[in-house]
Short mmCIF file of C-alpha atoms in Angstrom, two decimals:
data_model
loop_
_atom_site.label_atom_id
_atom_site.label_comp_id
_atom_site.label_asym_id
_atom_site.label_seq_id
_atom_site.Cartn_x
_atom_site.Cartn_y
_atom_site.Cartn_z
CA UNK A 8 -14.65 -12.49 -11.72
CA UNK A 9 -14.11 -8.78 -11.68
CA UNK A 10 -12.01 -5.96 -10.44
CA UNK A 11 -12.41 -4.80 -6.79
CA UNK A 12 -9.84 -1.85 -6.12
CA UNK A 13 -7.64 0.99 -7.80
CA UNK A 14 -5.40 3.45 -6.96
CA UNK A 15 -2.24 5.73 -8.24
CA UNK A 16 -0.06 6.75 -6.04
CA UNK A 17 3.43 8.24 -6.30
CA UNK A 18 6.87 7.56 -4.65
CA UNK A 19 5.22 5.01 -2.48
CA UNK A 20 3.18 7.25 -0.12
CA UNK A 21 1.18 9.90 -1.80
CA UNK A 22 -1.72 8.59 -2.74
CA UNK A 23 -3.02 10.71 -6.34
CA UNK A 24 -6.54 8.91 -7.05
CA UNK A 25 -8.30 5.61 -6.03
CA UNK A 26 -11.68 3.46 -6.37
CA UNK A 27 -12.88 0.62 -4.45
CA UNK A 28 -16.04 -0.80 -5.65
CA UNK A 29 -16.41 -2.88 -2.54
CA UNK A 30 -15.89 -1.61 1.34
CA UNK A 31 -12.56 -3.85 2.30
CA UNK A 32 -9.21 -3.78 3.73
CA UNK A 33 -7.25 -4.05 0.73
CA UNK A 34 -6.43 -0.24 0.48
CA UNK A 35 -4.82 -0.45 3.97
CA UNK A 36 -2.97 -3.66 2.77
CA UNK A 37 -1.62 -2.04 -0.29
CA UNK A 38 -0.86 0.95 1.46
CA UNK A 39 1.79 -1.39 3.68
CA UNK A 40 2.67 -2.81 0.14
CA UNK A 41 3.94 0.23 -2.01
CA UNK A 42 7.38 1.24 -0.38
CA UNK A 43 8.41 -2.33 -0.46
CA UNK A 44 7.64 -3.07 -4.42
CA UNK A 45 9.80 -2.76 -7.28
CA UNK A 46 10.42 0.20 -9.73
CA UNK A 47 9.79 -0.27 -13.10
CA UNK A 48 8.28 -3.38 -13.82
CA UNK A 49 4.67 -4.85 -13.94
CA UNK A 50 3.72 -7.98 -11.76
CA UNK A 51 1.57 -9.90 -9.51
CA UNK A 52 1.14 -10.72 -6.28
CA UNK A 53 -0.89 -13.18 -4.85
CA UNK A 54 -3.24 -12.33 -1.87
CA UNK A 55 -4.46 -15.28 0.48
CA UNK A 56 -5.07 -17.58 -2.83
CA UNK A 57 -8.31 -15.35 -3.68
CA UNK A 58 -7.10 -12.15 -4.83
CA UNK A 59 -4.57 -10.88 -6.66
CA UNK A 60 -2.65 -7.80 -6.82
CA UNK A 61 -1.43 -5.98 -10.05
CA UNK A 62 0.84 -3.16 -10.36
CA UNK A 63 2.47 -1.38 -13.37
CA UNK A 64 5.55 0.71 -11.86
CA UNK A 65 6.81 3.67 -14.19
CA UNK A 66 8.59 7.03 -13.80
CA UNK A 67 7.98 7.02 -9.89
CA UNK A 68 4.18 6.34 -10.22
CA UNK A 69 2.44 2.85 -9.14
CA UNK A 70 -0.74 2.01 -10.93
CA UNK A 71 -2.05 -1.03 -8.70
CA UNK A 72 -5.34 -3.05 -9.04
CA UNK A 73 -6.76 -5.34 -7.03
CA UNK A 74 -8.62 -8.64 -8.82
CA UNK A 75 -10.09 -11.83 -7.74
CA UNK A 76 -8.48 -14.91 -8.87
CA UNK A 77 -10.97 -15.47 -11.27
CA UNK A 78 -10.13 -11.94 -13.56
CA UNK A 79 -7.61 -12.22 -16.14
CA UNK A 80 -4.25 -10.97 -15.85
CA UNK A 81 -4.21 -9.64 -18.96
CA UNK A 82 -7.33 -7.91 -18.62
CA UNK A 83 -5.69 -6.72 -15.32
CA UNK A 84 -2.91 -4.92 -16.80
CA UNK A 85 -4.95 -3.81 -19.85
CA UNK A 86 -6.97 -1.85 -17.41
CA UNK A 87 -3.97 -0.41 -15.48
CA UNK A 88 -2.66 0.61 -19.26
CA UNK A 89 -5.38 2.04 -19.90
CA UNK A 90 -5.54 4.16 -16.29
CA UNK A 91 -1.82 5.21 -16.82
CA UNK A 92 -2.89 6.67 -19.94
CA UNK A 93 -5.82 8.48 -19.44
CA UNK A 94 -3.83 9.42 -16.24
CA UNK A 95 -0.73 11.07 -18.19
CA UNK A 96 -3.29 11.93 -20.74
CA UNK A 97 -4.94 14.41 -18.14
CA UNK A 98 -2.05 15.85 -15.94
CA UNK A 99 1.23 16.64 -16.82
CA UNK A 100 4.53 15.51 -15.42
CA UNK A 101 5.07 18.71 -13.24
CA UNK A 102 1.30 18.13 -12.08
CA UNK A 103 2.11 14.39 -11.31
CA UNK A 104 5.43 15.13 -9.65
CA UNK A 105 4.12 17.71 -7.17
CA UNK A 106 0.30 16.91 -6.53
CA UNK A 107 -0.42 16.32 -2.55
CA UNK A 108 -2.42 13.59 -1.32
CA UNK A 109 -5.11 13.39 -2.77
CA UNK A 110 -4.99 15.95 -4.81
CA UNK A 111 -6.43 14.25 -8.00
CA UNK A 112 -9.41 12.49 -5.92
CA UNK A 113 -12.16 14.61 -6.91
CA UNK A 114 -10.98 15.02 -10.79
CA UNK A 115 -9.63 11.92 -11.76
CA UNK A 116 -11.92 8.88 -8.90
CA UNK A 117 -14.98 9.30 -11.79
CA UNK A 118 -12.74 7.70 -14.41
CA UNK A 119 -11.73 4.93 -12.41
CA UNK A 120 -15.09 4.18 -11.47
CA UNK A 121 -15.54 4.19 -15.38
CA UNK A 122 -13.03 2.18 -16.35
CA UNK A 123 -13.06 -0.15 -13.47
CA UNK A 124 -16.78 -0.51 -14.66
CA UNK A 125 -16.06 -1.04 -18.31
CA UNK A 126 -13.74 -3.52 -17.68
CA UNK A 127 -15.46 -5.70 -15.35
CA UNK A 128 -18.79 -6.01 -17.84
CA UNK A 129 -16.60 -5.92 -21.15
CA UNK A 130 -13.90 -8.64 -20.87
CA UNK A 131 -13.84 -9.46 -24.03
CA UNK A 132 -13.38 -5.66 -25.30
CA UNK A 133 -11.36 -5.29 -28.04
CA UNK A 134 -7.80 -3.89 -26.07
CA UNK A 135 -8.01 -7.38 -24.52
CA UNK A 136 -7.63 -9.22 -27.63
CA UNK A 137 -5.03 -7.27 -28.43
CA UNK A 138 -3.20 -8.12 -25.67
CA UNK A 139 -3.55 -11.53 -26.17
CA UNK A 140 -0.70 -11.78 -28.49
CA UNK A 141 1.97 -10.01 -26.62
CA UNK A 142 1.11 -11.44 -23.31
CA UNK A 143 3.68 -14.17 -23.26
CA UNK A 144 6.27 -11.82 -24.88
CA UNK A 145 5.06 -9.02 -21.46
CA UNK A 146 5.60 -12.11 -19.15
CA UNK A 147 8.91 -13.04 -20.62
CA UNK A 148 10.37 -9.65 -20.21
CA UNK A 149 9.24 -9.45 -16.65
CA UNK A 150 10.58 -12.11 -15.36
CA UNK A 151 14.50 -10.82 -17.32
CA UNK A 152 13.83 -7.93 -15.69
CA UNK A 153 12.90 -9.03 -11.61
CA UNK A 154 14.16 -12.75 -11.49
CA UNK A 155 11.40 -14.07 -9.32
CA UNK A 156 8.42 -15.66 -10.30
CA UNK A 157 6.00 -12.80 -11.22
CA UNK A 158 3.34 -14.94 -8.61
CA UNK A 159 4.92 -14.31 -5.60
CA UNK A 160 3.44 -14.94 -2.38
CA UNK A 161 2.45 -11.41 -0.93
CA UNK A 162 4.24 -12.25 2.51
CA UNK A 163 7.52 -12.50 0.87
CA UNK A 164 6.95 -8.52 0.54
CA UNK A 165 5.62 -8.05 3.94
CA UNK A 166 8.02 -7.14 6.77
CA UNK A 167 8.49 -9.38 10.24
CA UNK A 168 5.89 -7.82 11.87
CA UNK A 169 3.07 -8.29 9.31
CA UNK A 170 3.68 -11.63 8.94
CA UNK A 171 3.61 -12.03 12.95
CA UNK A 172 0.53 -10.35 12.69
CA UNK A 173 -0.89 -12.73 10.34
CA UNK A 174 0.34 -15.37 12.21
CA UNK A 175 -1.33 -14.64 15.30
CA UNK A 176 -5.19 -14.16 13.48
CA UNK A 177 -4.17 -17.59 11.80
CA UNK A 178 -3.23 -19.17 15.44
CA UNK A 179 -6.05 -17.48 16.98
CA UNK A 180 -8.12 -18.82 14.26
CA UNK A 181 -7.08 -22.73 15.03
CA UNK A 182 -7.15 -22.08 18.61
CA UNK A 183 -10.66 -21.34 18.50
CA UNK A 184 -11.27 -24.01 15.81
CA UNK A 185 -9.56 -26.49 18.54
CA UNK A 186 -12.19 -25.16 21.11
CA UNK A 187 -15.29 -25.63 18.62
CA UNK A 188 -13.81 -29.18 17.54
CA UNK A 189 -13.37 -30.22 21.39
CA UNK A 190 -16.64 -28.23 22.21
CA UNK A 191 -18.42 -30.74 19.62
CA UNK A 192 -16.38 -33.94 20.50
CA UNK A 193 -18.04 -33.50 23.97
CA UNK A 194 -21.21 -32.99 23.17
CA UNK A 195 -21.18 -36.33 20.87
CA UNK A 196 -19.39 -37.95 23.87
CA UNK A 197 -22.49 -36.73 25.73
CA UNK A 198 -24.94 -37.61 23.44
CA UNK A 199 -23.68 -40.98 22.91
CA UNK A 200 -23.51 -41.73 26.55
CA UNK A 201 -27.52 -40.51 27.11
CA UNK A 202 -28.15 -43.03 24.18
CA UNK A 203 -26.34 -45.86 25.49
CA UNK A 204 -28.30 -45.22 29.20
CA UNK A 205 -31.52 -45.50 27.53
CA UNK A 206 -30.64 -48.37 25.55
CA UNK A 207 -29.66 -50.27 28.81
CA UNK A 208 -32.94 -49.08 30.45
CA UNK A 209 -35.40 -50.16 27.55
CA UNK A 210 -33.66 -53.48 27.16
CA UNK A 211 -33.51 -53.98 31.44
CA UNK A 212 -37.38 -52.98 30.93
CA UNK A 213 -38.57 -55.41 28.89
CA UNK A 214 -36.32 -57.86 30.32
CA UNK A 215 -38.49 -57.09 33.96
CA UNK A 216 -41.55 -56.96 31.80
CA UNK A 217 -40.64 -60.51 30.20
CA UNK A 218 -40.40 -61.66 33.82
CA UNK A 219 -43.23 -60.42 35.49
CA UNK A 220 -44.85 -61.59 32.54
CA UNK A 221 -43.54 -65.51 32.89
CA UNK A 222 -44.39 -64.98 36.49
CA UNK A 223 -47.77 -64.10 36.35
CA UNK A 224 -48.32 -67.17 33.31
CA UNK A 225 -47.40 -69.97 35.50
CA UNK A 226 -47.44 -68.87 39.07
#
């Protein structure tokens, strides 16, 4: 279980900072993601089962991580805490209000390597257990606040024409499934017929053996 992907950005399309510890997608993904999710609130969205999104949303700026299913959420959001801090800790408002893209790669990447790091070896750490007891209390608030299930499915989020998209890999995908699966029906049919020939030649052969054999005894 760990933490794959980070990244601040503000007003939905200036990216400040990111991380990804693995080469992937996901930061074109979110990218599609960030005009479309909600101000002001932290919550979860759930990737293809296997992954899921977290974002904290505050003052204009969207602290989202990406996770496999496995991580904790509340190690999730105890990292992005922790991000937003060090963030605010390190630039001002006026610097986070009117930084260009980018603009904090070089200065601020390192610490999300670090903490990304820190948090994927040290689960247990001790901001986690302190997190434990508010957790239901963080959930609880969310929910007041959006009125949706704080899983949601990612597609609900996704526009017509990402979900078409998805729907064509996924039909391509069964289409070529079909193939494969007809592909391999064939080849058993074949198989099974080649089988069933030289079953009917061994048994006609020792029938004509049996014969020639009789006929040879008592001719």
């Amino acid at each position: 279980m760990s933490l794959l992907y980070v990244v601040i950005v503000r007003s939905g399309n200036v990216t400040l900072a990111d991380y990804e510890a693995v080469t992937s997608n996901f930061p074109s993904l979110a990218k599609k993601l960030f005009e479309k999710l909600a101000k002001d609130v932290r919550q979860t969205y759930v990737y293809q089962q296997n992954y899921h999104f977290h974002y904290v949303n505050e003052n204009d700026i969207t602290y989202l991580c990406l996770s496999d299913h496995l991580f904790p959420k509340r190690a999730a959001f105890a990292f992005l805490d922790d991000i937003k801090r060090l963030f605010c800790e390190k630039y001002n408002e006026k610097e986070r209000r009117n930084a260009i893209n980018y603009a904090m790669q070089n200065s601020f990447s390192e610490h999300l390597k670090a903490k990304l790091t820190y948090y994927n070896n040290d689960p247990d750490n001790e901001k986690i257990k302190r997190l434990q007891g508010n957790i239901i209390e963080v959930t609880e608030q969310m929910t007041q606040n959006i009125g949706i299930n704080e899983f949601d499915k990612l597609d609900k989020i996704l526009d017509r024409e990402d979900q078409v998209q998805i729907l064509v890999q996924k039909t391509h995908a069964m289409s070529q499934h079909t193939k494969d699966l007809k592909s391999t029906v064939n080849s058993v049919r074949r198989d099974q017929e080649r089988r069933a020939l030289r079953t009917k030649l061994f048994i006609g052969a020792v029938i004509l053996a049996m014969i020639l054999a009789v006929y040879f005894i008592y001719r």
